[in-house]
Each structure stands twice: as C-alpha cells, then as structure tokens.
Amino acid sequence: MTKLMDQLNAPQREAVTYGDGPLLVLAGAGSGKTRVLAYRMAYLIENGHAGQEEVTAVTFTNKAAREMKHRVEELVGGALRGGFVGTFHRWALEMLRRYPREAGLKPGFSILDSDEQRALVSRALKTAQYDVKVHPPRMVQSLISTSVNRCEEPEQLRSRLRPPLGDVAVDVWEAYRKLKLEAGSIDFDDMLVFAVRLLKQHETIRKAVQLRARYLLVDEFQDTNRLQMRLLELALSGDRNITAVGDEDQSIYRWRGAELDNILSFERFFPGAHSVALEENYRSSQPILSVAGALIAHNQQRRGKKLFTQRDGGEQVFLCISQDERAEARWVVDRFKAASSSAPYAEMAVLVRTNAQTRPFEEELTRAQMPYRVVAGLRFWQRAEVKDALAYLRLVVNPEDLLAFDRVVNVPARGIGAATLDVLRREAENAEITVPSAARKLPEALAPRARRALGDFFKLLATARDKREELAPGDFVGWLLENSGLLALYDGDAEEKVARRENLAQLAAAVAESASLGQSMEEFLDSVALLEETEHDESVDAISLMTLHAAKGLEFDLVVLAGLEDGLLPHSNSRDDDGVEEERRLAYVGMTRARQWLALTGARTRFLFGQRQQTRPSPFLEQIPSELLADVSTAAWGAESSIGMGGAGSVGLGSAGAHTRQHPRTPQKTVSRAQSKVSSTVVDGDGTGWRPGDRVHHRRFGNGVVLSCQGRGPQLKLVVYFDHAGRKTLVPTIAKLEKK
C-alpha cells in the first residue's frame, strides 16, 4: 500500500490518509475522485483502521459502484467480505430485505418498475375520482416523487401547489400508498423512505447499520437530496466518520431534488469537518481548463477552486458560429471526419442541452456515412412523441396505413381499448377490408362510447386533409399537433415535458425545412423511413450524441458543445439566478468532458416551430475572455441581437468561409444578472410583443391572462392561466394565441 500511495499527489494522499471525523473532498473535474475513494477505502482496511465489514461506500449509479468495488478489490488483493459498495437504493434495499417486518413491509415485497408505477398512479387517480386526461399520471407521479425526496408531508405538498392541483396530488398520493400496500409493493422512493423510518424507529437496527458504516464514504455528494441526507445522518455513528467526495461546480440535478446546500454547508451538517481540495486535473489540456474555469468563476454559489494540469500544450478552444443549425452540424461533421484518420469515432462526442438538438447532427452523420449513437436516449426519429406525430402524418397521407392507425387511434387516450380493436379486426376480416376502413364504418357491434370516439377521430383526420391544402407545411404540422391533442399531452414545466414539446417543435421544423427544399409530405415521410433503416449500427466505435446531463461522468478526446444560444444554454426555463447558475454548471460539465480538443458552436438562425428564426448569443460566451478562444465562425450574430459581440473585426452577415481570428469582445467583460434575465416584454417570431397581464384567447382553452414569459424569439413560451382550463404553458407560434 505504501508504494501505491506514491501514485497519489499530495492533496490526494491527505484525503486518503485522513483520520477520524467528517471529511469533505472537493474533487474538481478529472482530479481523480474515484481513485481517492477506492484508495481511502483500501487504506482504512489495510492499515487496520476498520474491518471490511465496517466500511460502507455509496454512490448513484451501478456503473460507478462496480468500478469502485473493482478498484478496491484490486488494492486489497481479493474480494470484499462484509463491506458494502453500491448505490443509495441498493443500500436501502439491503436494509429492508434484512428487516422487512420491522420496516412495516411483507417479506418478499416486490419493487415496482416505472411502467408499473405509472399504471398504479393511473388507478389511484381513478380511485380518487379524477380524470387521467385532465391530470396525467406521469405529471402527478412526478409531483409526489419530488415531495417525497424533499421529505415533505402531504399537507406541505398541498400548500405548495396551486389549487386544485394540491388537492389532487395529495388525494392521489394517499390512494397510491394504499394500492402499493395492497399489492405488497414499493417504488424506488419508498426504498429510502422505509429505510429512514426503519432506522428512526428501531434503535437496535440503527446501531447494527452504524457498525457496518463506521466509516461511510459517499460519492457525488453534490447530488444528494434531503431524503438521502437523512439516511446518511441516521447511519452515522457517534464518531461521524463520513468521507464525502463531490464538486459543487458539477451539481446539475436540481430538477431531481438534489440539494446544492448539502455540499456548500457541509460544516453546518457535520461540525468540525476537514476539507481537502483536489485541483490537479488529469483529463483535460490547459486551454480547455482555462475556458471552463473562466466561465464557472461567474457562479456565486460555489466554494471555489481552480483546476490546473501538469500537461504541456493543447489546442486552443474553438468557437464556430454558423449561419444555421444545418451548417453547424456540417462544420462539426467535417471536423470529425478530418480527425477520424488519427482518432477513433468512440472518442468523439457532441453535447447538447436538449434532445431535440440532435436531429441535424444525426442527419448529417448519416449522410456522411459516419457511425453514431444517441447515448442515454432514443434517436430523434425513434422517440415516442415523434413517432406518434409521424403516424398522424402518415394517416393524413394514407388513410389505410394500418400500423399508423394502430399506433395513434388511442393516442391521446379516447377509450378505444383492446376490446374495440378486436371488434374492428373481426369486422375487417368478415368484410375483407382494412381495419381503418372497417373502423370508418363504425360497426354496430361497438360500444356507443367507442363509436363516438372513432367518429371524432376520423373527423379530425378529414379536417386535417383539408387543412393540409390550406396551410404551409410547418403551420399544418403545428395545427395537427394541437388539434390531435399530442401537444397537450406534454403541458407543464417538468424537464421531460419541455423536452418532448421541443422534439415535436423540431418535427414541425423538419417538415417546413423539407418543404422549403421542394419535397412533398409523401417524400418527407419516405426520407424519414429510409433514414430509420440506416440507423441501426450499434458499433462500439461510434460518435456519441447526448445531452449535457447524460454526459456527466464521461470523457472523450474530442468534444463539441453545441447550441451556445440564449434560450438553449442557458435554457429558457432557467431564468432565475439559481437556474442560470445551474445552466452555467451544465456548460462547465460539458467543457470538462474534453481531453484534447473542444469546440463551442452555435447557429445564427434556427428552424423552429415551422419557420426560420434569428437567435441570440448565449450570455455565457460573453463570460469567456476572447483571448482564450480561436474564432473560426462562418457567420456572426447581427448588431441587433449581439451582447457586446459586435465591433471591428466581426465577421459580417454576408461572410462565407472560415476565418481564424481573435474574438472581438472586451476581455473578461461580464453580463450582469439583470442582463441575463428576460425583459418584461418579449417578442415571438412575428415580432408581436407579449407581456405579463396580457388578456388572450385560445380556441380550445378560451379566455385567459399571461402570467409570465419564458425565453425570447424562437424559444418564447407563455405561461397562461385560462378562466376554465387553468394554467398552461404555450408556444405562441403553435398555439395561435390571440390578444384581446
């Protein structure tokens, strides 16, 4: 072990060999946190501080747990016996399996997967006599889960939400708990809830757990929530031998309930704590670290550290602003193709803020015949909401498309279930016609409700065929998304709902873009079908496309951080100070994934919501000193939309080709918090001014008032409270809102 310690730098050795009491290891990106965790666990065991059965290490992913355990076993020269290394949920589950009755569970209890949870929440909604169409199960489940992880009681949730949503969530929460109890099942949140309750109520069990966690090591501490913190505090013995390893600059899961204060105020939770900062980076070149460090230094909520590397050299970070998102993707693909002679595809990655941004990159990589994969997510054309929308388009083009009919006849839910489809199949077989043709005849054998639902469905399709002739292609898709109810399925501000709405908006943009190139709707659908047939290469050597959230914990030789535009990064849903700081941390995480080469890209215009719209530069670009960037832009933002980016030396709007130059901004000039927020009046793509307090009318929702404006230009969304429909978040260019 002594020789192995020589492989550690001085701060790493300090952390590994620290004695008793609480220890916080502030581990910057690429500073060797996994090595420190593994070495500390091995050090405690090998030097007699603790037996194997007295050390517990918890992390957030099975992959991280496997890697940590493997490293520890290599260091101690054999399998761990009695020590625990695993995720928070695995740790809690182990307690519950050992003491089920004491935890208030039946021995052999089952664990609900995500689909089963949603199905049970749907039943709970019906039990509580609420309409699942008005209160989507996924949304209600998310509200309950967030409250559980905040350690809230039902009444706290009720008071936090606007009526009647608070009453709905609490009633469903109670019904959901009863259904789980009857089924003898728990969900993932329950694992932590029951484990906390078990340790609180049973002193003997709590002491037994504390013996096994006499030394408690916690990975990714910045991602812990209140419920996990309670579990950690209960599992600690009086010695409070906790080693927490984390980085406040990489805290990017606030939307999951992660509490940044857990790491910022570590000494408040664990008085007398010692801290060690790991600042030497073993991953990235100095130019990359300088850019990332300059950006993250603008955050106020951080303890502070400055990463450095002993490595010499490294290419300057590139900035490339292209005319549009297609040119942005082409520039990236050209760079990757040039690099492919010396670097494997697996060492290349494009990181984006939202899933919807991957489409142009997917299409350009396909055209270039370069292998790629979408990591931690489906390819754009395989996402459920996109396939649903495509199925509607296929039915407009071909009313007899059976697969499209089967997919969306009950999407959104219309009460057309398996029994109805069985009747239709029998009618089709007897009459020797297609199932869609049989359905249009509305057979008498159908239940009245099903006949009405099918009648409305076919009226929608008939109207859609007429609208297709009247509207521009992009506008037609927007009309169909709204009138089919697909868009309404994803109402709300939750991260997943916003992402799905953005994917649907990207589909509308793709149709409009296709039409601008002279393609018919039929040709567009054919090109999508052919594109899908070429998208099944799962080769290990493939370029990775992923969101910034999915990139956490990964690293690549070549990284592109795409979409550096206001409204994308920072995202339009994150306009308060805390939200902007988290968005800055996201950008920092993306930059520090790169080992050798990093490029920041953006587009002067994007095809959004059926029309080409001008973008604004990300305020984050203004916070990076110009001398740190090699600007090879092929376009520039105009003076009317730039934030301190104009002036002599800018590439004009009509410029073509790449020009390597210094970026013409004032070095280290910063954007104030006030500048980074949305003004009280914002405009949509047509230049229409919107402001809170505007009275509006919507064909389906009726009259309402604008509560707030999120984003601007192509990313503009309005939060509207309708007199009868309640709160809705709408994109004005799709929703066709009218001012009163």
PDB file of C-alpha atoms in Angstrom, residues 94-355:
ATOM      1  CA  GLU A  94     -30.435  -4.355   1.646  1.00  0.00           C
ATOM      2  CA  MET A  95     -31.709  -2.973   4.982  1.00  0.00           C
ATOM      3  CA  LEU A  96     -35.346  -3.588   4.020  1.00  0.00           C
ATOM      4  CA  ARG A  97     -34.691  -7.136   2.835  1.00  0.00           C
ATOM      5  CA  ARG A  98     -32.934  -7.895   6.115  1.00  0.00           C
ATOM      6  CA  TYR A  99     -35.632  -6.318   8.319  1.00  0.00           C
ATOM      7  CA  PRO A 100     -38.886  -6.300   6.300  1.00  0.00           C
ATOM      8  CA  ARG A 101     -41.355  -6.705   9.156  1.00  0.00           C
ATOM      9  CA  GLU A 102     -39.644  -4.079  11.279  1.00  0.00           C
ATOM     10  CA  ALA A 103     -39.875  -1.735   8.290  1.00  0.00           C
ATOM     11  CA  GLY A 104     -43.619  -2.378   8.000  1.00  0.00           C
ATOM     12  CA  LEU A 105     -43.342  -4.476   4.836  1.00  0.00           C
ATOM     13  CA  LYS A 106     -44.301  -8.004   3.906  1.00  0.00           C
ATOM     14  CA  PRO A 107     -41.352 -10.378   3.440  1.00  0.00           C
ATOM     15  CA  GLY A 108     -40.859 -10.874  -0.274  1.00  0.00           C
ATOM     16  CA  PHE A 109     -42.264  -7.452  -1.172  1.00  0.00           C
ATOM     17  CA  SER A 110     -41.926  -6.560  -4.834  1.00  0.00           C
ATOM     18  CA  ILE A 111     -40.452  -3.448  -6.436  1.00  0.00           C
ATOM     19  CA  LEU A 112     -42.460  -1.525  -8.995  1.00  0.00           C
ATOM     20  CA  ASP A 113     -40.748  -0.589 -12.253  1.00  0.00           C
ATOM     21  CA  SER A 114     -41.505   2.756 -13.917  1.00  0.00           C
ATOM     22  CA  ASP A 115     -44.348   1.409 -16.085  1.00  0.00           C
ATOM     23  CA  GLU A 116     -45.959  -0.320 -13.115  1.00  0.00           C
ATOM     24  CA  GLN A 117     -45.683   2.862 -11.066  1.00  0.00           C
ATOM     25  CA  ARG A 118     -47.496   4.870 -13.729  1.00  0.00           C
ATOM     26  CA  ALA A 119     -50.178   2.183 -14.059  1.00  0.00           C
ATOM     27  CA  LEU A 120     -50.753   2.240 -10.297  1.00  0.00           C
ATOM     28  CA  VAL A 121     -50.862   6.055 -10.241  1.00  0.00           C
ATOM     29  CA  SER A 122     -53.487   5.861 -13.003  1.00  0.00           C
ATOM     30  CA  ARG A 123     -55.539   3.519 -10.840  1.00  0.00           C
ATOM     31  CA  ALA A 124     -55.045   5.846  -7.881  1.00  0.00           C
ATOM     32  CA  LEU A 125     -56.376   8.761  -9.952  1.00  0.00           C
ATOM     33  CA  LYS A 126     -59.489   6.773 -10.814  1.00  0.00           C
ATOM     34  CA  THR A 127     -59.866   5.609  -7.210  1.00  0.00           C
ATOM     35  CA  ALA A 128     -59.748   9.238  -6.101  1.00  0.00           C
ATOM     36  CA  GLN A 129     -62.271  10.040  -8.879  1.00  0.00           C
ATOM     37  CA  TYR A 130     -60.024  12.248 -11.018  1.00  0.00           C
ATOM     38  CA  ASP A 131     -59.838  12.252 -14.821  1.00  0.00           C
ATOM     39  CA  VAL A 132     -56.492  10.926 -16.102  1.00  0.00           C
ATOM     40  CA  LYS A 133     -56.889  13.126 -19.191  1.00  0.00           C
ATOM     41  CA  VAL A 134     -57.067  16.258 -17.069  1.00  0.00           C
ATOM     42  CA  HIS A 135     -54.374  15.103 -14.612  1.00  0.00           C
ATOM     43  CA  PRO A 136     -51.782  12.986 -16.495  1.00  0.00           C
ATOM     44  CA  PRO A 137     -50.412  10.151 -14.298  1.00  0.00           C
ATOM     45  CA  ARG A 138     -46.797  10.943 -15.168  1.00  0.00           C
ATOM     46  CA  MET A 139     -47.217  14.534 -14.000  1.00  0.00           C
ATOM     47  CA  VAL A 140     -48.931  13.561 -10.736  1.00  0.00           C
ATOM     48  CA  GLN A 141     -46.321  10.875 -10.084  1.00  0.00           C
ATOM     49  CA  SER A 142     -43.544  13.437 -10.577  1.00  0.00           C
ATOM     50  CA  LEU A 143     -45.162  15.828  -8.079  1.00  0.00           C
ATOM     51  CA  ILE A 144     -45.425  13.076  -5.466  1.00  0.00           C
ATOM     52  CA  SER A 145     -41.862  11.853  -6.036  1.00  0.00           C
ATOM     53  CA  THR A 146     -40.422  15.367  -5.730  1.00  0.00           C
ATOM     54  CA  SER A 147     -42.291  15.891  -2.469  1.00  0.00           C
ATOM     55  CA  VAL A 148     -41.102  12.546  -1.070  1.00  0.00           C
ATOM     56  CA  ASN A 149     -37.468  13.353  -1.825  1.00  0.00           C
ATOM     57  CA  ARG A 150     -37.889  16.736  -0.163  1.00  0.00           C
ATOM     58  CA  CYS A 151     -39.063  14.912   2.974  1.00  0.00           C
ATOM     59  CA  GLU A 152     -42.399  16.713   2.795  1.00  0.00           C
ATOM     60  CA  GLU A 153     -45.631  15.563   4.344  1.00  0.00           C
ATOM     61  CA  PRO A 154     -48.790  15.539   2.188  1.00  0.00           C
ATOM     62  CA  GLU A 155     -50.084  18.774   3.702  1.00  0.00           C
ATOM     63  CA  GLN A 156     -46.846  20.533   2.801  1.00  0.00           C
ATOM     64  CA  LEU A 157     -47.315  19.436  -0.801  1.00  0.00           C
ATOM     65  CA  ARG A 158     -50.915  20.638  -0.735  1.00  0.00           C
ATOM     66  CA  SER A 159     -49.917  24.095   0.489  1.00  0.00           C
ATOM     67  CA  ARG A 160     -47.056  24.364  -2.011  1.00  0.00           C
ATOM     68  CA  LEU A 161     -49.231  23.762  -5.091  1.00  0.00           C
ATOM     69  CA  ARG A 162     -51.912  25.997  -6.526  1.00  0.00           C
ATOM     70  CA  PRO A 163     -55.489  24.709  -6.028  1.00  0.00           C
ATOM     71  CA  PRO A 164     -56.894  22.391  -7.189  1.00  0.00           C
ATOM     72  CA  LEU A 165     -53.623  20.645  -8.095  1.00  0.00           C
ATOM     73  CA  GLY A 166     -52.528  20.387  -4.454  1.00  0.00           C
ATOM     74  CA  ASP A 167     -55.740  18.562  -3.511  1.00  0.00           C
ATOM     75  CA  VAL A 168     -55.392  16.222  -6.494  1.00  0.00           C
ATOM     76  CA  ALA A 169     -51.758  15.349  -5.693  1.00  0.00           C
ATOM     77  CA  VAL A 170     -52.466  14.673  -2.006  1.00  0.00           C
ATOM     78  CA  ASP A 171     -55.590  12.581  -2.686  1.00  0.00           C
ATOM     79  CA  VAL A 172     -53.755  10.522  -5.300  1.00  0.00           C
ATOM     80  CA  TRP A 173     -50.710  10.192  -3.035  1.00  0.00           C
ATOM     81  CA  GLU A 174     -52.890   8.604  -0.342  1.00  0.00           C
ATOM     82  CA  ALA A 175     -54.691   6.324  -2.817  1.00  0.00           C
ATOM     83  CA  TYR A 176     -51.349   5.342  -4.385  1.00  0.00           C
ATOM     84  CA  ARG A 177     -49.918   4.393  -0.976  1.00  0.00           C
ATOM     85  CA  LYS A 178     -52.929   2.173  -0.254  1.00  0.00           C
ATOM     86  CA  LEU A 179     -52.689   0.452  -3.635  1.00  0.00           C
ATOM     87  CA  LYS A 180     -48.988  -0.257  -3.115  1.00  0.00           C
ATOM     88  CA  LEU A 181     -49.735  -1.646   0.323  1.00  0.00           C
ATOM     89  CA  GLU A 182     -52.460  -3.920  -1.058  1.00  0.00           C
ATOM     90  CA  ALA A 183     -50.114  -5.106  -3.798  1.00  0.00           C
ATOM     91  CA  GLY A 184     -47.276  -5.728  -1.354  1.00  0.00           C
ATOM     92  CA  SER A 185     -45.026  -3.480  -3.429  1.00  0.00           C
ATOM     93  CA  ILE A 186     -42.806  -0.445  -3.042  1.00  0.00           C
ATOM     94  CA  ASP A 187     -41.370   2.004  -5.561  1.00  0.00           C
ATOM     95  CA  PHE A 188     -37.830   3.417  -5.703  1.00  0.00           C
ATOM     96  CA  ASP A 189     -38.604   6.393  -3.481  1.00  0.00           C
ATOM     97  CA  ASP A 190     -40.122   4.027  -0.915  1.00  0.00           C
ATOM     98  CA  MET A 191     -36.805   2.239  -0.510  1.00  0.00           C
ATOM     99  CA  LEU A 192     -35.283   5.358   1.021  1.00  0.00           C
ATOM    100  CA  VAL A 193     -38.455   6.347   2.915  1.00  0.00           C
ATOM    101  CA  PHE A 194     -38.818   2.947   4.592  1.00  0.00           C
ATOM    102  CA  ALA A 195     -35.083   2.724   5.327  1.00  0.00           C
ATOM    103  CA  VAL A 196     -35.153   6.123   7.069  1.00  0.00           C
ATOM    104  CA  ARG A 197     -38.244   5.101   9.028  1.00  0.00           C
ATOM    105  CA  LEU A 198     -36.640   1.780   9.974  1.00  0.00           C
ATOM    106  CA  LEU A 199     -33.525   3.447  11.394  1.00  0.00           C
ATOM    107  CA  LYS A 200     -35.553   6.096  13.220  1.00  0.00           C
ATOM    108  CA  GLN A 201     -37.906   3.659  14.920  1.00  0.00           C
ATOM    109  CA  HIS A 202     -35.578   0.756  15.779  1.00  0.00           C
ATOM    110  CA  GLU A 203     -32.510   1.636  17.824  1.00  0.00           C
ATOM    111  CA  THR A 204     -31.061  -1.890  17.726  1.00  0.00           C
ATOM    112  CA  ILE A 205     -31.235  -1.992  13.934  1.00  0.00           C
ATOM    113  CA  ARG A 206     -29.856   1.545  13.690  1.00  0.00           C
ATOM    114  CA  LYS A 207     -26.821   0.545  15.795  1.00  0.00           C
ATOM    115  CA  ALA A 208     -26.264  -2.545  13.642  1.00  0.00           C
ATOM    116  CA  VAL A 209     -26.279  -0.409  10.491  1.00  0.00           C
ATOM    117  CA  GLN A 210     -23.965   2.136  12.142  1.00  0.00           C
ATOM    118  CA  LEU A 211     -21.482  -0.645  12.931  1.00  0.00           C
ATOM    119  CA  ARG A 212     -21.401  -1.603   9.250  1.00  0.00           C
ATOM    120  CA  ALA A 213     -20.969   2.085   8.347  1.00  0.00           C
ATOM    121  CA  ARG A 214     -18.389   3.013  10.972  1.00  0.00           C
ATOM    122  CA  TYR A 215     -16.577   4.566   8.034  1.00  0.00           C
ATOM    123  CA  LEU A 216     -19.076   5.879   5.500  1.00  0.00           C
ATOM    124  CA  LEU A 217     -17.872   7.041   2.072  1.00  0.00           C
ATOM    125  CA  VAL A 218     -20.225   8.987  -0.216  1.00  0.00           C
ATOM    126  CA  ASP A 219     -19.572   9.647  -3.902  1.00  0.00           C
ATOM    127  CA  GLU A 220     -21.089  12.572  -5.903  1.00  0.00           C
ATOM    128  CA  PHE A 221     -22.127  14.258  -2.677  1.00  0.00           C
ATOM    129  CA  GLN A 222     -23.343  17.353  -4.552  1.00  0.00           C
ATOM    130  CA  ASP A 223     -26.198  15.249  -5.992  1.00  0.00           C
ATOM    131  CA  THR A 224     -27.678  14.136  -2.659  1.00  0.00           C
ATOM    132  CA  ASN A 225     -31.216  15.210  -1.743  1.00  0.00           C
ATOM    133  CA  ARG A 226     -32.823  15.785   1.664  1.00  0.00           C
ATOM    134  CA  LEU A 227     -34.066  12.214   1.989  1.00  0.00           C
ATOM    135  CA  GLN A 228     -30.630  10.772   1.239  1.00  0.00           C
ATOM    136  CA  MET A 229     -29.057  13.181   3.729  1.00  0.00           C
ATOM    137  CA  ARG A 230     -31.420  11.940   6.444  1.00  0.00           C
ATOM    138  CA  LEU A 231     -30.411   8.365   5.690  1.00  0.00           C
ATOM    139  CA  LEU A 232     -26.712   9.273   5.891  1.00  0.00           C
ATOM    140  CA  GLU A 233     -27.130  11.099   9.195  1.00  0.00           C
ATOM    141  CA  LEU A 234     -29.027   8.173  10.742  1.00  0.00           C
ATOM    142  CA  ALA A 235     -26.457   5.635   9.523  1.00  0.00           C
ATOM    143  CA  LEU A 236     -23.537   7.501  11.050  1.00  0.00           C
ATOM    144  CA  SER A 237     -22.277   6.511  14.476  1.00  0.00           C
ATOM    145  CA  GLY A 238     -21.134   8.987  17.091  1.00  0.00           C
ATOM    146  CA  ASP A 239     -17.645   9.150  15.550  1.00  0.00           C
ATOM    147  CA  ARG A 240     -19.248  10.666  12.422  1.00  0.00           C
ATOM    148  CA  ASN A 241     -16.611   9.150  10.161  1.00  0.00           C
ATOM    149  CA  ILE A 242     -18.064  10.317   6.864  1.00  0.00           C
ATOM    150  CA  THR A 243     -15.955  10.979   3.771  1.00  0.00           C
ATOM    151  CA  ALA A 244     -17.975  12.991   1.252  1.00  0.00           C
ATOM    152  CA  VAL A 245     -16.485  13.424  -2.211  1.00  0.00           C
ATOM    153  CA  GLY A 246     -18.098  15.878  -4.594  1.00  0.00           C
ATOM    154  CA  ASP A 247     -17.873  19.030  -6.668  1.00  0.00           C
ATOM    155  CA  GLU A 248     -20.365  21.869  -6.289  1.00  0.00           C
ATOM    156  CA  ASP A 249     -19.427  23.019  -9.802  1.00  0.00           C
ATOM    157  CA  GLN A 250     -20.897  19.783 -11.178  1.00  0.00           C
ATOM    158  CA  SER A 251     -24.234  19.940  -9.351  1.00  0.00           C
ATOM    159  CA  ILE A 252     -26.709  19.674 -12.257  1.00  0.00           C
ATOM    160  CA  TYR A 253     -29.658  17.714 -10.874  1.00  0.00           C
ATOM    161  CA  ARG A 254     -31.702  20.336  -9.030  1.00  0.00           C
ATOM    162  CA  TRP A 255     -34.740  19.207 -11.075  1.00  0.00           C
ATOM    163  CA  ARG A 256     -34.365  15.758  -9.468  1.00  0.00           C
ATOM    164  CA  GLY A 257     -34.313  17.244  -5.980  1.00  0.00           C
ATOM    165  CA  ALA A 258     -30.534  17.471  -5.471  1.00  0.00           C
ATOM    166  CA  GLU A 259     -29.703  19.975  -2.723  1.00  0.00           C
ATOM    167  CA  LEU A 260     -26.625  22.062  -3.526  1.00  0.00           C
ATOM    168  CA  ASP A 261     -26.634  23.300   0.083  1.00  0.00           C
ATOM    169  CA  ASN A 262     -25.636  19.805   1.253  1.00  0.00           C
ATOM    170  CA  ILE A 263     -22.116  20.362  -0.053  1.00  0.00           C
ATOM    171  CA  LEU A 264     -21.955  24.150   0.313  1.00  0.00           C
ATOM    172  CA  SER A 265     -22.893  23.928   4.012  1.00  0.00           C
ATOM    173  CA  PHE A 266     -21.171  20.631   4.799  1.00  0.00           C
ATOM    174  CA  GLU A 267     -19.649  22.035   8.010  1.00  0.00           C
ATOM    175  CA  ARG A 268     -23.103  23.006   9.265  1.00  0.00           C
ATOM    176  CA  PHE A 269     -24.320  19.424   8.916  1.00  0.00           C
ATOM    177  CA  PHE A 270     -21.048  17.959  10.229  1.00  0.00           C
ATOM    178  CA  PRO A 271     -19.346  20.422  12.642  1.00  0.00           C
ATOM    179  CA  GLY A 272     -15.586  20.231  12.799  1.00  0.00           C
ATOM    180  CA  ALA A 273     -15.278  18.839   9.286  1.00  0.00           C
ATOM    181  CA  HIS A 274     -11.936  18.952   7.496  1.00  0.00           C
ATOM    182  CA  SER A 275     -11.848  19.754   3.764  1.00  0.00           C
ATOM    183  CA  VAL A 276      -9.350  18.918   1.031  1.00  0.00           C
ATOM    184  CA  ALA A 277      -9.449  20.374  -2.485  1.00  0.00           C
ATOM    185  CA  LEU A 278      -8.319  18.280  -5.462  1.00  0.00           C
ATOM    186  CA  GLU A 279      -7.401  20.808  -8.152  1.00  0.00           C
ATOM    187  CA  GLU A 280      -4.889  18.989 -10.342  1.00  0.00           C
ATOM    188  CA  ASN A 281      -6.701  17.755 -13.446  1.00  0.00           C
ATOM    189  CA  TYR A 282      -5.526  14.583 -15.192  1.00  0.00           C
ATOM    190  CA  ARG A 283      -8.009  14.710 -18.064  1.00  0.00           C
ATOM    191  CA  SER A 284      -8.011  17.961 -19.993  1.00  0.00           C
ATOM    192  CA  SER A 285      -5.447  20.251 -21.601  1.00  0.00           C
ATOM    193  CA  GLN A 286      -4.827  23.660 -20.019  1.00  0.00           C
ATOM    194  CA  PRO A 287      -6.651  25.650 -22.753  1.00  0.00           C
ATOM    195  CA  ILE A 288      -9.816  23.639 -22.019  1.00  0.00           C
ATOM    196  CA  LEU A 289      -9.461  24.115 -18.270  1.00  0.00           C
ATOM    197  CA  SER A 290      -8.885  27.850 -18.709  1.00  0.00           C
ATOM    198  CA  VAL A 291     -12.108  28.299 -20.687  1.00  0.00           C
ATOM    199  CA  ALA A 292     -14.161  26.164 -18.294  1.00  0.00           C
ATOM    200  CA  GLY A 293     -12.641  27.875 -15.274  1.00  0.00           C
ATOM    201  CA  ALA A 294     -13.294  31.367 -16.643  1.00  0.00           C
ATOM    202  CA  LEU A 295     -16.956  30.532 -17.115  1.00  0.00           C
ATOM    203  CA  ILE A 296     -17.658  28.795 -13.795  1.00  0.00           C
ATOM    204  CA  ALA A 297     -15.909  31.607 -11.882  1.00  0.00           C
ATOM    205  CA  HIS A 298     -19.036  33.722 -12.514  1.00  0.00           C
ATOM    206  CA  ASN A 299     -21.114  31.487 -10.227  1.00  0.00           C
ATOM    207  CA  GLN A 300     -21.769  32.843  -6.756  1.00  0.00           C
ATOM    208  CA  GLN A 301     -22.850  29.523  -5.176  1.00  0.00           C
ATOM    209  CA  ARG A 302     -19.502  27.740  -5.013  1.00  0.00           C
ATOM    210  CA  ARG A 303     -16.729  27.080  -2.545  1.00  0.00           C
ATOM    211  CA  GLY A 304     -14.094  27.899  -5.138  1.00  0.00           C
ATOM    212  CA  LYS A 305     -11.174  26.047  -6.699  1.00  0.00           C
ATOM    213  CA  LYS A 306      -9.009  26.461  -9.768  1.00  0.00           C
ATOM    214  CA  LEU A 307      -8.154  23.449 -11.900  1.00  0.00           C
ATOM    215  CA  PHE A 308      -4.715  23.090 -13.445  1.00  0.00           C
ATOM    216  CA  THR A 309      -2.755  20.399 -15.255  1.00  0.00           C
ATOM    217  CA  GLN A 310       0.897  19.436 -15.491  1.00  0.00           C
ATOM    218  CA  ARG A 311       0.414  18.602 -19.182  1.00  0.00           C
ATOM    219  CA  ASP A 312       2.074  20.869 -21.708  1.00  0.00           C
ATOM    220  CA  GLY A 313       0.462  22.312 -24.800  1.00  0.00           C
ATOM    221  CA  GLY A 314      -3.001  21.675 -26.124  1.00  0.00           C
ATOM    222  CA  GLU A 315      -5.045  23.269 -28.884  1.00  0.00           C
ATOM    223  CA  GLN A 316      -6.917  26.486 -28.265  1.00  0.00           C
ATOM    224  CA  VAL A 317     -10.659  26.080 -27.778  1.00  0.00           C
ATOM    225  CA  PHE A 318     -12.566  26.780 -30.996  1.00  0.00           C
ATOM    226  CA  LEU A 319     -15.671  28.934 -31.357  1.00  0.00           C
ATOM    227  CA  CYS A 320     -17.724  28.434 -34.516  1.00  0.00           C
ATOM    228  CA  ILE A 321     -20.964  30.325 -35.160  1.00  0.00           C
ATOM    229  CA  SER A 322     -22.658  29.079 -38.328  1.00  0.00           C
ATOM    230  CA  GLN A 323     -25.480  30.528 -40.362  1.00  0.00           C
ATOM    231  CA  ASP A 324     -27.976  27.843 -39.277  1.00  0.00           C
ATOM    232  CA  GLU A 325     -28.206  24.532 -37.427  1.00  0.00           C
ATOM    233  CA  ARG A 326     -27.553  22.531 -40.607  1.00  0.00           C
ATOM    234  CA  ALA A 327     -24.301  24.422 -41.235  1.00  0.00           C
ATOM    235  CA  GLU A 328     -23.414  23.987 -37.564  1.00  0.00           C
ATOM    236  CA  ALA A 329     -23.814  20.211 -37.906  1.00  0.00           C
ATOM    237  CA  ARG A 330     -21.862  20.136 -41.184  1.00  0.00           C
ATOM    238  CA  TRP A 331     -18.938  22.018 -39.628  1.00  0.00           C
ATOM    239  CA  VAL A 332     -18.826  19.533 -36.754  1.00  0.00           C
ATOM    240  CA  VAL A 333     -19.070  16.503 -39.051  1.00  0.00           C
ATOM    241  CA  ASP A 334     -16.290  17.876 -41.277  1.00  0.00           C
ATOM    242  CA  ARG A 335     -14.026  18.341 -38.229  1.00  0.00           C
ATOM    243  CA  PHE A 336     -14.742  14.822 -37.009  1.00  0.00           C
ATOM    244  CA  LYS A 337     -14.173  13.348 -40.454  1.00  0.00           C
ATOM    245  CA  ALA A 338     -10.790  15.080 -40.672  1.00  0.00           C
ATOM    246  CA  ALA A 339      -9.863  13.787 -37.205  1.00  0.00           C
ATOM    247  CA  SER A 340     -11.014  10.207 -37.909  1.00  0.00           C
ATOM    248  CA  SER A 341      -7.683   9.312 -39.531  1.00  0.00           C
ATOM    249  CA  SER A 342      -5.973   9.610 -36.163  1.00  0.00           C
ATOM    250  CA  ALA A 343      -8.767   9.226 -33.572  1.00  0.00           C
ATOM    251  CA  PRO A 344     -11.475   6.563 -33.207  1.00  0.00           C
ATOM    252  CA  TYR A 345     -15.101   7.658 -33.529  1.00  0.00           C
ATOM    253  CA  ALA A 346     -15.695   6.478 -29.968  1.00  0.00           C
ATOM    254  CA  GLU A 347     -13.514   9.376 -28.763  1.00  0.00           C
ATOM    255  CA  MET A 348     -15.778  11.998 -30.371  1.00  0.00           C
ATOM    256  CA  ALA A 349     -18.912  13.477 -28.815  1.00  0.00           C
ATOM    257  CA  VAL A 350     -21.498  16.179 -29.486  1.00  0.00           C
ATOM    258  CA  LEU A 351     -23.116  17.502 -26.306  1.00  0.00           C
ATOM    259  CA  VAL A 352     -26.434  19.377 -26.441  1.00  0.00           C
ATOM    260  CA  ARG A 353     -28.803  20.929 -23.926  1.00  0.00           C
ATOM    261  CA  THR A 354     -31.978  19.260 -25.251  1.00  0.00           C
ATOM    262  CA  ASN A 355     -32.664  16.003 -27.070  1.00  0.00           C
TER     263      ASN A 355
END
